[in-house]
C-alpha positions as a LaTeX table, in Angstrom:
\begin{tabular}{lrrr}
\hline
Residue & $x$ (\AA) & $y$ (\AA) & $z$ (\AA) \\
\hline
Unk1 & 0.00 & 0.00 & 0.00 \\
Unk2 & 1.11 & 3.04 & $-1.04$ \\
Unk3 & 2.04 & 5.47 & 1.48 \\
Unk4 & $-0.69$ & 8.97 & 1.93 \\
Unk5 & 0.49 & 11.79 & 1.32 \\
Unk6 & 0.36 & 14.91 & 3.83 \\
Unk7 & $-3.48$ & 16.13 & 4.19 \\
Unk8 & $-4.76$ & 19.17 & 2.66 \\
Unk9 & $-7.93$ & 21.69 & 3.28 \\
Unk10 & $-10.92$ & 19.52 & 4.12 \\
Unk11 & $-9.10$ & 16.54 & 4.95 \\
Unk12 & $-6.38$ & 17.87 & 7.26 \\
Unk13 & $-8.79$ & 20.10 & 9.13 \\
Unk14 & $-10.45$ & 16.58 & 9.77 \\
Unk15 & $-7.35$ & 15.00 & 10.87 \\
Unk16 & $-6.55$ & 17.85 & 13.38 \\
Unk17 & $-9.78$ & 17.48 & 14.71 \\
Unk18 & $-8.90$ & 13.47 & 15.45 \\
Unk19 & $-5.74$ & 14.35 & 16.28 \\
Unk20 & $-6.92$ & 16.47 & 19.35 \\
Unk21 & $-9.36$ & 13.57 & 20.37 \\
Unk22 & $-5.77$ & 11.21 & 21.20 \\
Unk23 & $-5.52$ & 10.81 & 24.90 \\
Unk24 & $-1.69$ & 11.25 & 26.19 \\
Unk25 & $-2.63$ & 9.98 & 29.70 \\
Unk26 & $-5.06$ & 6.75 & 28.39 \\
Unk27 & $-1.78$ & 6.14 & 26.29 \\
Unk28 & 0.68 & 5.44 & 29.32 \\
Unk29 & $-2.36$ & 3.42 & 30.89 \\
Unk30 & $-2.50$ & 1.16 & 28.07 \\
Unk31 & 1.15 & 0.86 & 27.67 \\
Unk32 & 1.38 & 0.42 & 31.58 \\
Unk33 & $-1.49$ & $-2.19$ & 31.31 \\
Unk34 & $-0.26$ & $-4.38$ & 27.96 \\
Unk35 & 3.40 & $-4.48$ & 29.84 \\
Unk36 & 2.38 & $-6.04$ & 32.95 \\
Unk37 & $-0.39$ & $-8.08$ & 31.23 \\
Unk38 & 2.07 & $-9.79$ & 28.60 \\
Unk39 & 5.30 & $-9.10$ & 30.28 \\
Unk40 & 8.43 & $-7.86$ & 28.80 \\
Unk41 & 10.30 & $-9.23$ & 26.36 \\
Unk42 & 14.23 & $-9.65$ & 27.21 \\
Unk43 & 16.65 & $-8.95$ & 24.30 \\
Unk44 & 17.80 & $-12.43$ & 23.48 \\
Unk45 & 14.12 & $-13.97$ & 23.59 \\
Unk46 & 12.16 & $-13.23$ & 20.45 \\
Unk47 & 9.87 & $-16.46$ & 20.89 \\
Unk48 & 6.05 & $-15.82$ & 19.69 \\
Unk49 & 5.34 & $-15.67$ & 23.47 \\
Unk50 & 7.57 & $-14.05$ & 24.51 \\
Unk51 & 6.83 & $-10.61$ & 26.34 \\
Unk52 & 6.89 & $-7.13$ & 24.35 \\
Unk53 & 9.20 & $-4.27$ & 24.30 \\
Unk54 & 8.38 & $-0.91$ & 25.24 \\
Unk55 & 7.49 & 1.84 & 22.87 \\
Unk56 & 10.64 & 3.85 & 21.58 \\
Unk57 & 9.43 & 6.81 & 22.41 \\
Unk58 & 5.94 & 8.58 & 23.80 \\
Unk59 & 2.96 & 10.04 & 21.74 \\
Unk60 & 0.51 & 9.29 & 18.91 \\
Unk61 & 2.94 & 8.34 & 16.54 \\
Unk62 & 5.21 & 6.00 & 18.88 \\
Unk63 & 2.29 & 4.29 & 20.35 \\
Unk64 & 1.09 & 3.29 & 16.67 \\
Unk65 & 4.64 & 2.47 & 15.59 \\
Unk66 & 4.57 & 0.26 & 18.50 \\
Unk67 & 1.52 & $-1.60$ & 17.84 \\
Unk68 & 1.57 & $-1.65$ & 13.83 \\
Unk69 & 2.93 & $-5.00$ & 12.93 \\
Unk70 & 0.12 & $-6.85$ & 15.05 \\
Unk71 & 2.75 & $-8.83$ & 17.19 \\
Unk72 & 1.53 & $-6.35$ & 20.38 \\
Unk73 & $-1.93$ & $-7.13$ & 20.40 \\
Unk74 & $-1.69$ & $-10.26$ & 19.09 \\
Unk75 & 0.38 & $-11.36$ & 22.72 \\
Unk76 & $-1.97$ & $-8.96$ & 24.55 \\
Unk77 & $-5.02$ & $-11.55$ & 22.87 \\
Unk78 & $-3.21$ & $-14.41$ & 23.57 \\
Unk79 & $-2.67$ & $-13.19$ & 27.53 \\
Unk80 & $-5.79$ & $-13.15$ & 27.75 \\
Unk81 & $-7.52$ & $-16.18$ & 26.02 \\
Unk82 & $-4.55$ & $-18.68$ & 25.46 \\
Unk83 & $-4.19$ & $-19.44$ & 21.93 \\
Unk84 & $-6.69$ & $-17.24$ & 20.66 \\
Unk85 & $-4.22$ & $-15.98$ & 17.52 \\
Unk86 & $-2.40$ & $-19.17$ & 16.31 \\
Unk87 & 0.69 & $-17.97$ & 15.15 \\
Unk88 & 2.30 & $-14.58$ & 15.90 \\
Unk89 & 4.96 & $-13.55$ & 13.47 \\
Unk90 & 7.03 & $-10.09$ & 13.15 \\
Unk91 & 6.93 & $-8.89$ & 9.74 \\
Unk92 & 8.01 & $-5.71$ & 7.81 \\
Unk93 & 5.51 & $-6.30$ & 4.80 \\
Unk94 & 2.67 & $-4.58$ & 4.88 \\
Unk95 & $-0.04$ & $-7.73$ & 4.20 \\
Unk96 & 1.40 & $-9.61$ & 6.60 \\
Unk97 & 1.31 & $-6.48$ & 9.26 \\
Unk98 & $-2.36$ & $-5.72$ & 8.44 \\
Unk99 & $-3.20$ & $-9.58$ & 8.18 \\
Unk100 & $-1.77$ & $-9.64$ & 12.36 \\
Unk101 & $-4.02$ & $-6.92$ & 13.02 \\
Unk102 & $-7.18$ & $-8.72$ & 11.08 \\
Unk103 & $-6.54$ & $-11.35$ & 13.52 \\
Unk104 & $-6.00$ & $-9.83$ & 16.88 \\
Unk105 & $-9.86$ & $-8.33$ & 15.42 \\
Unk106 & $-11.12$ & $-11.37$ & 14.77 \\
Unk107 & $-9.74$ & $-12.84$ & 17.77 \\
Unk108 & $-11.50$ & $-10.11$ & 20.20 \\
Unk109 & $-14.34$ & $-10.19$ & 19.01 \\
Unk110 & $-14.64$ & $-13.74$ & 19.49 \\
Unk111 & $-13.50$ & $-12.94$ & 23.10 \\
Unk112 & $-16.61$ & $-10.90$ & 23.39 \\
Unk113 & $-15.43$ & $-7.48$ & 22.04 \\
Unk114 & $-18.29$ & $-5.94$ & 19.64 \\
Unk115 & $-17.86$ & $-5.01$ & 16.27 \\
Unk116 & $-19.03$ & $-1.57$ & 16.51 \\
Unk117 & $-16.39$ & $-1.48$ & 19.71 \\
Unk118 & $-13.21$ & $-2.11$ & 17.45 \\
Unk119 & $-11.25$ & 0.26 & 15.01 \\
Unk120 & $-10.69$ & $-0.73$ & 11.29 \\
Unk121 & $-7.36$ & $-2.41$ & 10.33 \\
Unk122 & $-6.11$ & 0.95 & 8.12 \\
Unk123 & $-7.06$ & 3.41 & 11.18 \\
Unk124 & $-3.90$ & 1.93 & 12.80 \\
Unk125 & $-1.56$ & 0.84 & 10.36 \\
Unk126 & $-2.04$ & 4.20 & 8.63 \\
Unk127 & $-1.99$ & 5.63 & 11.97 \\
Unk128 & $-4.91$ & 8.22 & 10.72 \\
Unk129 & $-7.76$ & 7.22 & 13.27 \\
Unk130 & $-5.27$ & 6.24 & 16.61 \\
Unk131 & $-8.01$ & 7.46 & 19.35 \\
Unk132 & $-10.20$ & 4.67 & 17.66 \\
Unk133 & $-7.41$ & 2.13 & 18.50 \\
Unk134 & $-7.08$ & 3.94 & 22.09 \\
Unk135 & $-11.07$ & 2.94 & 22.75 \\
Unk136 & $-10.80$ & $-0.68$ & 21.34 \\
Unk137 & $-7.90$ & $-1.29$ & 23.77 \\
Unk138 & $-9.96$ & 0.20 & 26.91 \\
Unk139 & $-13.20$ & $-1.69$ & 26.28 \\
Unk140 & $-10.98$ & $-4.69$ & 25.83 \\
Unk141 & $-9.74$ & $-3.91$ & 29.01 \\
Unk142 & $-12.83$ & $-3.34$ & 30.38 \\
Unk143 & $-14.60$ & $-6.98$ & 29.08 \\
Unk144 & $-11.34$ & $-8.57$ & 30.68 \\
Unk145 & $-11.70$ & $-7.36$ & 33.78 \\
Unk146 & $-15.25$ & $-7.73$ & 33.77 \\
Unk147 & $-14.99$ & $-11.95$ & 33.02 \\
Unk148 & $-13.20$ & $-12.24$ & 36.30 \\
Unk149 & $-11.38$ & $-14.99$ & 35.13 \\
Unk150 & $-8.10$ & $-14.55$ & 36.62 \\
Unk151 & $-6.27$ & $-13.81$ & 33.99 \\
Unk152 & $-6.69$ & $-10.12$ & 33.92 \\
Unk153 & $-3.34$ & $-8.57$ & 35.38 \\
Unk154 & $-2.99$ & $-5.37$ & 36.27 \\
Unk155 & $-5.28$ & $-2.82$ & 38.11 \\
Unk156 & $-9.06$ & $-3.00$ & 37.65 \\
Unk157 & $-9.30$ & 0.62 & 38.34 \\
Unk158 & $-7.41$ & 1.56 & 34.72 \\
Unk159 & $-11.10$ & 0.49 & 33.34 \\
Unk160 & $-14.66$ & 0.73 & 33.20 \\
Unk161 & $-16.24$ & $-2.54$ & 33.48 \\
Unk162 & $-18.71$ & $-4.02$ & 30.51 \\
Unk163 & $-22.03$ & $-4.83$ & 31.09 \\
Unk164 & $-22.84$ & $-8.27$ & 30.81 \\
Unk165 & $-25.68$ & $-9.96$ & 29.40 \\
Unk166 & $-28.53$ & $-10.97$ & 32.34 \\
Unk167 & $-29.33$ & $-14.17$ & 30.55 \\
Unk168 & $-32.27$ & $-15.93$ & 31.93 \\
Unk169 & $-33.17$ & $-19.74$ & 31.23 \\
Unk170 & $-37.28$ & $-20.55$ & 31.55 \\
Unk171 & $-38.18$ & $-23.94$ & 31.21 \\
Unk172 & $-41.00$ & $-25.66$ & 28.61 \\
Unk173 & $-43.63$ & $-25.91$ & 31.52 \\
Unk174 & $-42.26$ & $-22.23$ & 32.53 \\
Unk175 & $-42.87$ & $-21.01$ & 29.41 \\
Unk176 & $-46.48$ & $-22.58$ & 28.91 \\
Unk177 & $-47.62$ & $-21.00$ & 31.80 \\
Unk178 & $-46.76$ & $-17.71$ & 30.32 \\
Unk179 & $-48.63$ & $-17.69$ & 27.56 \\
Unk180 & $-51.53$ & $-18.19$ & 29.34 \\
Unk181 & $-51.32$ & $-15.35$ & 31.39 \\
Unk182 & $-53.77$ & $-12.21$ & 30.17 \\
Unk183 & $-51.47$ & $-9.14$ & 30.82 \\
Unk184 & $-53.02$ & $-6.49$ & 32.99 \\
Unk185 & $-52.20$ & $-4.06$ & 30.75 \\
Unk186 & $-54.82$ & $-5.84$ & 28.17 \\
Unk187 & $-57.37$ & $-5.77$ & 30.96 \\
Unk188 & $-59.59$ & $-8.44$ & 31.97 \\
Unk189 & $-63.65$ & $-10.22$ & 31.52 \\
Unk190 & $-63.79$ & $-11.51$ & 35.00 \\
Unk191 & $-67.45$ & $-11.29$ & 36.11 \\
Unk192 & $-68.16$ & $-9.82$ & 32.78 \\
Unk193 & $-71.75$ & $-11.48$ & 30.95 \\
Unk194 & $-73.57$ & $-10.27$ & 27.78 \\
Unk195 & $-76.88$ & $-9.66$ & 29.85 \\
Unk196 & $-78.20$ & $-6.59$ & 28.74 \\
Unk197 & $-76.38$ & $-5.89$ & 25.51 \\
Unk198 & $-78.07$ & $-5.42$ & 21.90 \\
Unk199 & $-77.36$ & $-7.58$ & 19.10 \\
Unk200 & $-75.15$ & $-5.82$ & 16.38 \\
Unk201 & $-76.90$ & $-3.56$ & 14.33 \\
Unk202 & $-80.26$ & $-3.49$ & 16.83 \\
Unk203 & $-81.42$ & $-0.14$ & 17.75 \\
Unk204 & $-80.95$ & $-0.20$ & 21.76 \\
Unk205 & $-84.15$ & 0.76 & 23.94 \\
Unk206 & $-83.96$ & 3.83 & 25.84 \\
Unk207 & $-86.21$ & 3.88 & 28.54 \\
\hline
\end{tabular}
């Protein structure tokens, strides 16, 4: 993919108004919590599960430099539901970098993350939409420390938990019974008769 060019009228006015959105502070907390949740990664150990290294330097453009190739989130995923991204490899094409990130997608969502919670592939290997890849990370955060699983590490307080579903299980006989209830809101004939009413279409008697 080719590389964009710099941003003019419209479009860059747009892209300073994203740019302001990215959160310096959420940044360190994510950094802070992907560290101690995958660990880090010494200099002779480049294993798949290994740890990860930490950024090179701070800000919008380190943070995506940090997480473009995939191999980042892919160990965060995999931290957090073992072998939920098969095979982790560094790469410096792009396919291959965009294909990691498909599958650290793929792989949250499965987890439990929404689609409509997650950022698109390009808004962080193009690094054009990076407070899109900030949220994903902290609702991720937030549905792992919600499961209560144990394998959250870090501290709960980074994140707002996710609701979860109230899922409630009615049986056949359960559900029977139901249906043969008359909601109040529909009223009800108790004590009700016909005496006194007209047929259809019969003048009534006024006495």
């Amino acid at each position: 993919m080719a590389n964009k060019g710099p941003s003019y009228g419209l479009s860059r006015e747009v892209q300073q108004k994203i740019e302001q959105k990215y959160d310096l502070e959420l940044e360190r907390i994510l950094v802070q919590w992907i560290i101690c949740q995958v660990g880090l990664e010494h200099d002779d150990d480049s294993r798949p599960d290994s740890g990860v290294k930490e950024p090179e330097q701070e800000g919008r453009e380190g943070f995506q430099k940090w997480l473009k190739d995939g191999t980042v989130l892919c160990k965060l995923m995999n931290s957090l539901e073992p072998n939920a991204v098969k095979k982790i490899q560094r790469s410096t094409m792009a396919f291959k970098q965009m294909e990691q990130i498909s599958q650290f997608l793929a792989a949250s969502q499965k987890y439990g993350l929404p689609a409509g919670d997650q950022f698109q592939t390009v808004d962080l290997w193009e690094g054009k939409v990076m407070p899109s890849v900030q949220r994903t990370l902290m609702n991720l955060g937030g549905l792992a420390v919600t499961k209560s699983n144990g394998r959250f590490k870090g501290d709960p307080s980074w994140f707002t938990k996710k609701a979860q579903e109230n899922r409630r299980d009615f049986t056949d006989d359960q559900l029977k019974q139901g249906q043969s209830v008359i909601g109040l809101q529909m009223g009800t004939n108790k004590g009700a008769s016909q005496s006194g009413m007209t047929g259809y279409g019969m003048p009534r008697q006024i006495l």
